[in-house]
Coordinates of C-alpha atoms in Angstrom, one line a residue:
X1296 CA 68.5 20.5 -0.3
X1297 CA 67.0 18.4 2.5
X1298 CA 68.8 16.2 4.6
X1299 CA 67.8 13.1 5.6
X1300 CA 67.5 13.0 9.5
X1301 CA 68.5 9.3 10.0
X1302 CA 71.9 10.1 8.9
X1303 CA 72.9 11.6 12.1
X1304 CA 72.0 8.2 13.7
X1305 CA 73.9 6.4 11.2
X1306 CA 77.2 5.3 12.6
X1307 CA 79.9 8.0 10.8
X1308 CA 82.6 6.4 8.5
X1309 CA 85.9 8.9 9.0
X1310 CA 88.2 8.4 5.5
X1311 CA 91.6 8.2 7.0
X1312 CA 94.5 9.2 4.7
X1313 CA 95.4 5.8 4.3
X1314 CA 92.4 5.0 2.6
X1315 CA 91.4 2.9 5.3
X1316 CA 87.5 3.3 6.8
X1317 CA 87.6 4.3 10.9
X1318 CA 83.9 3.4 11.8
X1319 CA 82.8 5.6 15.2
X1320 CA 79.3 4.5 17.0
X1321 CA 77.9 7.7 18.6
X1322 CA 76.6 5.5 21.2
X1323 CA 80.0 4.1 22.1
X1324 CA 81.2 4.6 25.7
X1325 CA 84.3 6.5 26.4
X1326 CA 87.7 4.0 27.0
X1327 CA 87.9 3.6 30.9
X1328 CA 91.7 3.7 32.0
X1329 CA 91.7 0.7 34.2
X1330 CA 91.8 0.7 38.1
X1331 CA 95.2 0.1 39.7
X1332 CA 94.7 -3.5 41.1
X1333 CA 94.8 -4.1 45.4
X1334 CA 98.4 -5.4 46.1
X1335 CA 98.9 -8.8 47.8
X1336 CA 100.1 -9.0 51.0
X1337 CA 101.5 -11.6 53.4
X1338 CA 99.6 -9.9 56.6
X1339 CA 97.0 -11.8 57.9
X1340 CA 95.5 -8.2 58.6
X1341 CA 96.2 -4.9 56.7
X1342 CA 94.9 -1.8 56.7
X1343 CA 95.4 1.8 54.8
X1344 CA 93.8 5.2 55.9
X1345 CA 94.1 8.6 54.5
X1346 CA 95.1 10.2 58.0
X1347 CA 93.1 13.2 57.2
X1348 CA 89.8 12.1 56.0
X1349 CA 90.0 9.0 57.1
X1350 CA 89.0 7.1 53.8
X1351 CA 89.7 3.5 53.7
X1352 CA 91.9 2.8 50.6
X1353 CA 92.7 -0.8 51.6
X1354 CA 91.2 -3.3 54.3
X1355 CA 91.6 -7.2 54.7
X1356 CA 91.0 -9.7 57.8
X1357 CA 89.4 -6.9 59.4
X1358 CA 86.7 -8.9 61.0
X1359 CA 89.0 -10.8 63.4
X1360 CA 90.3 -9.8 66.5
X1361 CA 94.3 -10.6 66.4
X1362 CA 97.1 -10.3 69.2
X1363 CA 99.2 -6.6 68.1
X1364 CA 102.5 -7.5 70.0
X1365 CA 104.4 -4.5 70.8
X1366 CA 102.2 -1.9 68.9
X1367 CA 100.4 -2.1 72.2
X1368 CA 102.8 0.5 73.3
X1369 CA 101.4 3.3 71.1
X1370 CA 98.4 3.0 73.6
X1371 CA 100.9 3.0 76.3
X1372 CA 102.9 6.2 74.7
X1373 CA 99.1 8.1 74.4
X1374 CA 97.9 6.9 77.7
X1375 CA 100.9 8.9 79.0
X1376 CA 100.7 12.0 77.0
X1377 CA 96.9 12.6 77.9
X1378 CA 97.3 11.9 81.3
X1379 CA 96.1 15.3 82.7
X1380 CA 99.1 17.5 83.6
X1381 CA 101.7 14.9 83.0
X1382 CA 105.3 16.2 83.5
X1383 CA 107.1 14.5 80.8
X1384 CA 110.6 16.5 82.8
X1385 CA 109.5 14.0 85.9
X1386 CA 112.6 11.4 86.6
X1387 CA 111.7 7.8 87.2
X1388 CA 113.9 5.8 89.0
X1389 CA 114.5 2.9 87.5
X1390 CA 114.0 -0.5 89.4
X1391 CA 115.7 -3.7 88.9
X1392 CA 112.0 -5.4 89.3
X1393 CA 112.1 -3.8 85.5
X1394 CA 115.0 -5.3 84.3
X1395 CA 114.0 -8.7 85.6
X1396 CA 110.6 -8.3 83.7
X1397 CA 112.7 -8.7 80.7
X1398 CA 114.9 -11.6 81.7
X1399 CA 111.7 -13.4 82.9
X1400 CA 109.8 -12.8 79.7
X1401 CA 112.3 -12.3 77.6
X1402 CA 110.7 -9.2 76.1
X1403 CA 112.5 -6.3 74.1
X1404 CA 114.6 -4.0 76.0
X1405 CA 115.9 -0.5 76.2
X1406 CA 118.6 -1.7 78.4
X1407 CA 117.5 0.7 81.3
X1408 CA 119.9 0.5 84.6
X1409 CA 118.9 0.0 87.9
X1410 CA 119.2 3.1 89.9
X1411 CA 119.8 5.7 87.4
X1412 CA 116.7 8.5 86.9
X1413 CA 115.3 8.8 83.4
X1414 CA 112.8 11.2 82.7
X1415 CA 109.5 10.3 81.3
X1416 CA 110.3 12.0 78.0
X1417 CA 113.1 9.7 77.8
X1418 CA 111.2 6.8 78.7
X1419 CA 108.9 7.7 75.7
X1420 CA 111.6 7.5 73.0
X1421 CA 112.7 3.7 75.1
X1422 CA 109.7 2.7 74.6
X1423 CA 108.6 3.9 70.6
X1424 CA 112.5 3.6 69.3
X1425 CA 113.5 0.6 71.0
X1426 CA 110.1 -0.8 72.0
X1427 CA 110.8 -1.2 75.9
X1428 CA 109.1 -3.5 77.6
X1429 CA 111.4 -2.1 81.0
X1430 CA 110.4 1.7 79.4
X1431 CA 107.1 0.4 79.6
X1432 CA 107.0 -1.1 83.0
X1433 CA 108.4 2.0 84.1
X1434 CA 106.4 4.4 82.8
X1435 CA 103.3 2.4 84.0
X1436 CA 104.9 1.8 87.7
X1437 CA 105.3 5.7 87.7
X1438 CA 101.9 6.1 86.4
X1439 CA 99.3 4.2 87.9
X1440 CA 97.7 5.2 90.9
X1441 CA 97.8 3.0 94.0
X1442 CA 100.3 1.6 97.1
X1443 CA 101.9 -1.3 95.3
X1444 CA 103.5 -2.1 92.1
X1445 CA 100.7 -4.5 90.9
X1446 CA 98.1 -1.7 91.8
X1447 CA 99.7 0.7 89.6
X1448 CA 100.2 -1.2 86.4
X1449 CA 96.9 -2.8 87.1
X1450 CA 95.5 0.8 87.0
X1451 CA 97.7 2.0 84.3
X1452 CA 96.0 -0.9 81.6
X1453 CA 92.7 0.5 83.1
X1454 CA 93.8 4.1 81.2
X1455 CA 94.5 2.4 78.4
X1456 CA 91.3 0.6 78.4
X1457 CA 89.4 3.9 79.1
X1458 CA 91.3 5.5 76.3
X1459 CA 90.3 3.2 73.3
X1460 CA 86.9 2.9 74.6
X1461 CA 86.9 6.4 74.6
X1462 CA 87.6 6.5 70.9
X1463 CA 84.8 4.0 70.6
X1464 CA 87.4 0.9 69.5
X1465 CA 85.3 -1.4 70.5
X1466 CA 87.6 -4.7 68.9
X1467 CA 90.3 -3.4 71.2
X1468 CA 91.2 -4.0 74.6
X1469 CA 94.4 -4.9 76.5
X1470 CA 95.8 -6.7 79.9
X1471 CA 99.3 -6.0 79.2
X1472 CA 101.3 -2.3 79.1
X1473 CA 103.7 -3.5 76.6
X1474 CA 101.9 -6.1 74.4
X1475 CA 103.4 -9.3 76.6
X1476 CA 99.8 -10.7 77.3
X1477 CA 99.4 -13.1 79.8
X1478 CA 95.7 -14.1 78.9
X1479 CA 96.1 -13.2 75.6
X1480 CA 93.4 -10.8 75.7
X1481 CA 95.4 -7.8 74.6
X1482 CA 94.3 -7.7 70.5
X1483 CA 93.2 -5.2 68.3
X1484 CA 91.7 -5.4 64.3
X1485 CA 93.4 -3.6 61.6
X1486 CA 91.3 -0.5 61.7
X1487 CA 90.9 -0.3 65.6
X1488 CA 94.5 -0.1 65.1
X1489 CA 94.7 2.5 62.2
X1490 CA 92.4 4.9 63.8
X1491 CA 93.9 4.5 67.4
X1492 CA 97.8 5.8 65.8
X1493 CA 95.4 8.4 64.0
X1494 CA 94.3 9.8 67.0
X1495 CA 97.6 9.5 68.2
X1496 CA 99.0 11.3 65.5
X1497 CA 97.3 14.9 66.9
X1498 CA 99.8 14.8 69.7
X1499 CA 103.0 16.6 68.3
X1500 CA 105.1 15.0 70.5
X1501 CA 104.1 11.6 70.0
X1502 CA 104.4 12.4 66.2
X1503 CA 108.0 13.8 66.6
X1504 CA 108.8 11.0 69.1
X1505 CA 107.9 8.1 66.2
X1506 CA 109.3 9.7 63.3
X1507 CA 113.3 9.8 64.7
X1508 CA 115.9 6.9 63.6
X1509 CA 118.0 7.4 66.3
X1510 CA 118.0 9.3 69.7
X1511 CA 120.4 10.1 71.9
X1512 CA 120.0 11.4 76.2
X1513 CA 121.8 11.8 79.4
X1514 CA 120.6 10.6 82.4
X1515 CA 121.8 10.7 86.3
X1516 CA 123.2 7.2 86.9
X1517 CA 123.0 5.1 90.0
X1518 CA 126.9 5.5 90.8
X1519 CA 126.4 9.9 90.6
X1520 CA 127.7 9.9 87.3
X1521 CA 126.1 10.7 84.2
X1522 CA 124.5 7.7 81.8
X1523 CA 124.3 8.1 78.2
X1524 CA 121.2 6.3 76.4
X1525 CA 121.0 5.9 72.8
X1526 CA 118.8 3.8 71.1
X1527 CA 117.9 3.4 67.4
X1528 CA 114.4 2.8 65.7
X1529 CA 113.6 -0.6 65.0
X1530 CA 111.0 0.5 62.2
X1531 CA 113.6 0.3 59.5
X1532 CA 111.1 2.0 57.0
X1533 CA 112.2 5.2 58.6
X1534 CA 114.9 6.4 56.1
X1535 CA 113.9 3.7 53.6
X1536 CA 110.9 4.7 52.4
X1537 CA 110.3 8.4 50.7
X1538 CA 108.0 10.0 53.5
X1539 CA 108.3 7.6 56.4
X1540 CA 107.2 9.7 59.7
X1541 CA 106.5 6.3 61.9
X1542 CA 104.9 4.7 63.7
X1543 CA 105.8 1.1 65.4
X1544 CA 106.9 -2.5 65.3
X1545 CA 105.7 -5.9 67.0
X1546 CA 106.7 -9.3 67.0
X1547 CA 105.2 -12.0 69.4
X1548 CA 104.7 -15.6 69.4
X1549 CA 101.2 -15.5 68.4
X1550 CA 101.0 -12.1 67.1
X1551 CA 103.5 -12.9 65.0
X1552 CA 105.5 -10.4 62.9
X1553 CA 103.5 -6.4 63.2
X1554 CA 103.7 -2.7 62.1
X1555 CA 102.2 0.3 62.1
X1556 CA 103.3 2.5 59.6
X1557 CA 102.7 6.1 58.3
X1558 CA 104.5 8.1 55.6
X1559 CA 104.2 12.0 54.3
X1560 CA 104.5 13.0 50.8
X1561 CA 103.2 16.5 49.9
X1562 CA 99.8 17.3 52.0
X1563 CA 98.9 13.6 51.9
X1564 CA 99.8 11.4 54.8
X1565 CA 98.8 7.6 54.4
X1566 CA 98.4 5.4 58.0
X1567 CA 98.0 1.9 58.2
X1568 CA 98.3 -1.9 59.8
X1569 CA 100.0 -4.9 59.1
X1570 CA 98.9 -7.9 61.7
X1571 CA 101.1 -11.3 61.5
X1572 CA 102.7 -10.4 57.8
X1573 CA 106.2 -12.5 57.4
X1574 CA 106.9 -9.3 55.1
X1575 CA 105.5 -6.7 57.0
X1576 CA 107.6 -3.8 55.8
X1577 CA 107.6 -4.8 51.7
X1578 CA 103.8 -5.1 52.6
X1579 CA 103.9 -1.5 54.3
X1580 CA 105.5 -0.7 51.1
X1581 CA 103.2 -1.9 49.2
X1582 CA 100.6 -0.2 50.4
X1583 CA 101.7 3.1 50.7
X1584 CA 102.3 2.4 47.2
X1585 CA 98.8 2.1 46.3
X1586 CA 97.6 5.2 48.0
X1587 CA 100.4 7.5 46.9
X1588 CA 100.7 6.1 43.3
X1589 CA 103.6 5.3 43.2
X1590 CA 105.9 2.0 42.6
X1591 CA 108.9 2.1 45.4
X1592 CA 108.0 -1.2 46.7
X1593 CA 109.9 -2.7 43.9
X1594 CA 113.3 -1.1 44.7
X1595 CA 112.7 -1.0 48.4
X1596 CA 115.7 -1.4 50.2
X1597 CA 115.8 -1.5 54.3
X1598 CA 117.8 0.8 56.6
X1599 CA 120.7 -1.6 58.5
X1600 CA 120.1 -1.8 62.0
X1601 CA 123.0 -1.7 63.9
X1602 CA 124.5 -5.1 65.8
X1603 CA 122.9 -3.8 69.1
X1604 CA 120.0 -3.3 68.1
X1605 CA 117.3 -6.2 68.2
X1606 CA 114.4 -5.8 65.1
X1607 CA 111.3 -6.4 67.1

């Protein structure tokens, strides 16, 4: 018997045991499983990198320059650990010119006494836990090259400079050490951001300095004694959410609440921004959310600081 050809172009009617008639189109397209929708945000800026590749999973208000706060001081933490043959076992004294700086501009501080000689390890974790503006000072006053105190700072923002224009951030620049701006010409975007903490992330100790809650170090004080620092991370994502590893916190006038955040789960690491977001850590959440999918966000609950410690 010969079969008519045009019944392998007729649609196919499949008897179901029911009786009922299933009619199947050869031509019909194969069911799409829908794309898991961008969250909402309340940053004014946001970002999300895969730290490895550095795919873009998320991006908005990128095209604006914004004030960064205190995540200026993950420049200030990588200006220091490039610096050829740093000695991060060097003590700085510390100078009450510092602690004034804080009191005058009533910046964040890591409570740093006058006299007593911290080393510039230690000033490192004053800086990224507690976000010290007197760590900052410090470490840029120790720095710096020239014969007075303005000189070396002066020359310490010119490393930092160099540094991101070295990584070719061009939306980047600062005039601060610590994210206080007096011109306001310290800002960043979203991605210059992301890919400046990626770059920072091949240091190991600026990747094992940002991922601890807590830390705890003796120093020689002014009276001979011995001090004891401890300060605690103000990035409460750290033992909140799964996989947290960093990075830093900012709050300023304009800049309004910041973050910079990364998180680890298996051999994916996600990076990314938050600029001016009321909700920067649910945001955070959110995000990492998106690339790892999964849905902690919902159940997120943030680690307590403790009473001495200011949130930044």
């Amino acid at each position: 018997m010969i079969l008519n050809n045009t019944r392998g172009r007729r649609a196919a009617t499949v008897v179901l045991a029911s009786g009922l008639l299933l009619t199947v189109s050869p031509l019909s397209a194969p069911v799409q499983a829908a794309a898991k929708p961008k969250p909402s945000i309340s940053g004014a800026g946001g970002y999300l990198m895969d730290l490895d590749t550095g795919k873009v999973l998320y991006s908005k208000g990128n095209g604006t320059r914004r004030e960064m706060a205190s995540t200026t001081k993950i420049a200030t933490a990588l200006t220091v650990l490039t610096l050829k043959g740093v000695d991060l076992d060097r003590k700085v004294t510390i100078k009450q010119e510092y602690r004034d700086y804080i009191v005058r501009e009533k910046g964040s501080t890591a409570d740093l006494k006058t006299g007593d000689r911290v080393t510039v390890r230690q000033l490192l974790h004053g800086l990224m836990l507690r976000s010290g503006c007197d760590a900052a000072y410090a470490l840029a006053d120790a720095l710096g090259k020239g014969s007075t105190r303005s000189e070396r700072t002066k020359s310490f923002i010119g490393m930092m400079n160099k540094k991101v224009a070295s990584l070719g951030l061009k939306d980047t620049k600062f005039d601060s050490f610590d994210g206080i701006s007096p011109g306001g010409k310290t800002y960043t975007t979203p991605s210059d951001l992301t890919k400046l903490t990626q770059h920072a992330f091949k240091n190991k100790i600026f990747r094992a300095v940002v991922k601890k809650k807590f830390y705890t170090g003796k120093a020689p004080a002014a009276n001979g004694g011995t001090r004891t620092y401890s300060w605690e991370n103000s990035n409460t994502l750290l033992g909140s959410y799964r996989g947290t590893v960093g990075v830093k916190t900012g709050t300023g006038s304009k800049a309004g609440p910041c973050l910079v955040f990364a998180a680890t789960r298996g051999s994916k690491t996600y990076v990314g921004v938050i600029l001016n977001g009321k909700d920067r850590f649910n945001d955070a959440a959110k995000l990492m959310d998106y690339g790892f999918g999964s849905n902690d966000a919902k159940s997120l609950k943030l680690r307590t600081l403790r009473p001495e410690t200011s949130p930044n």
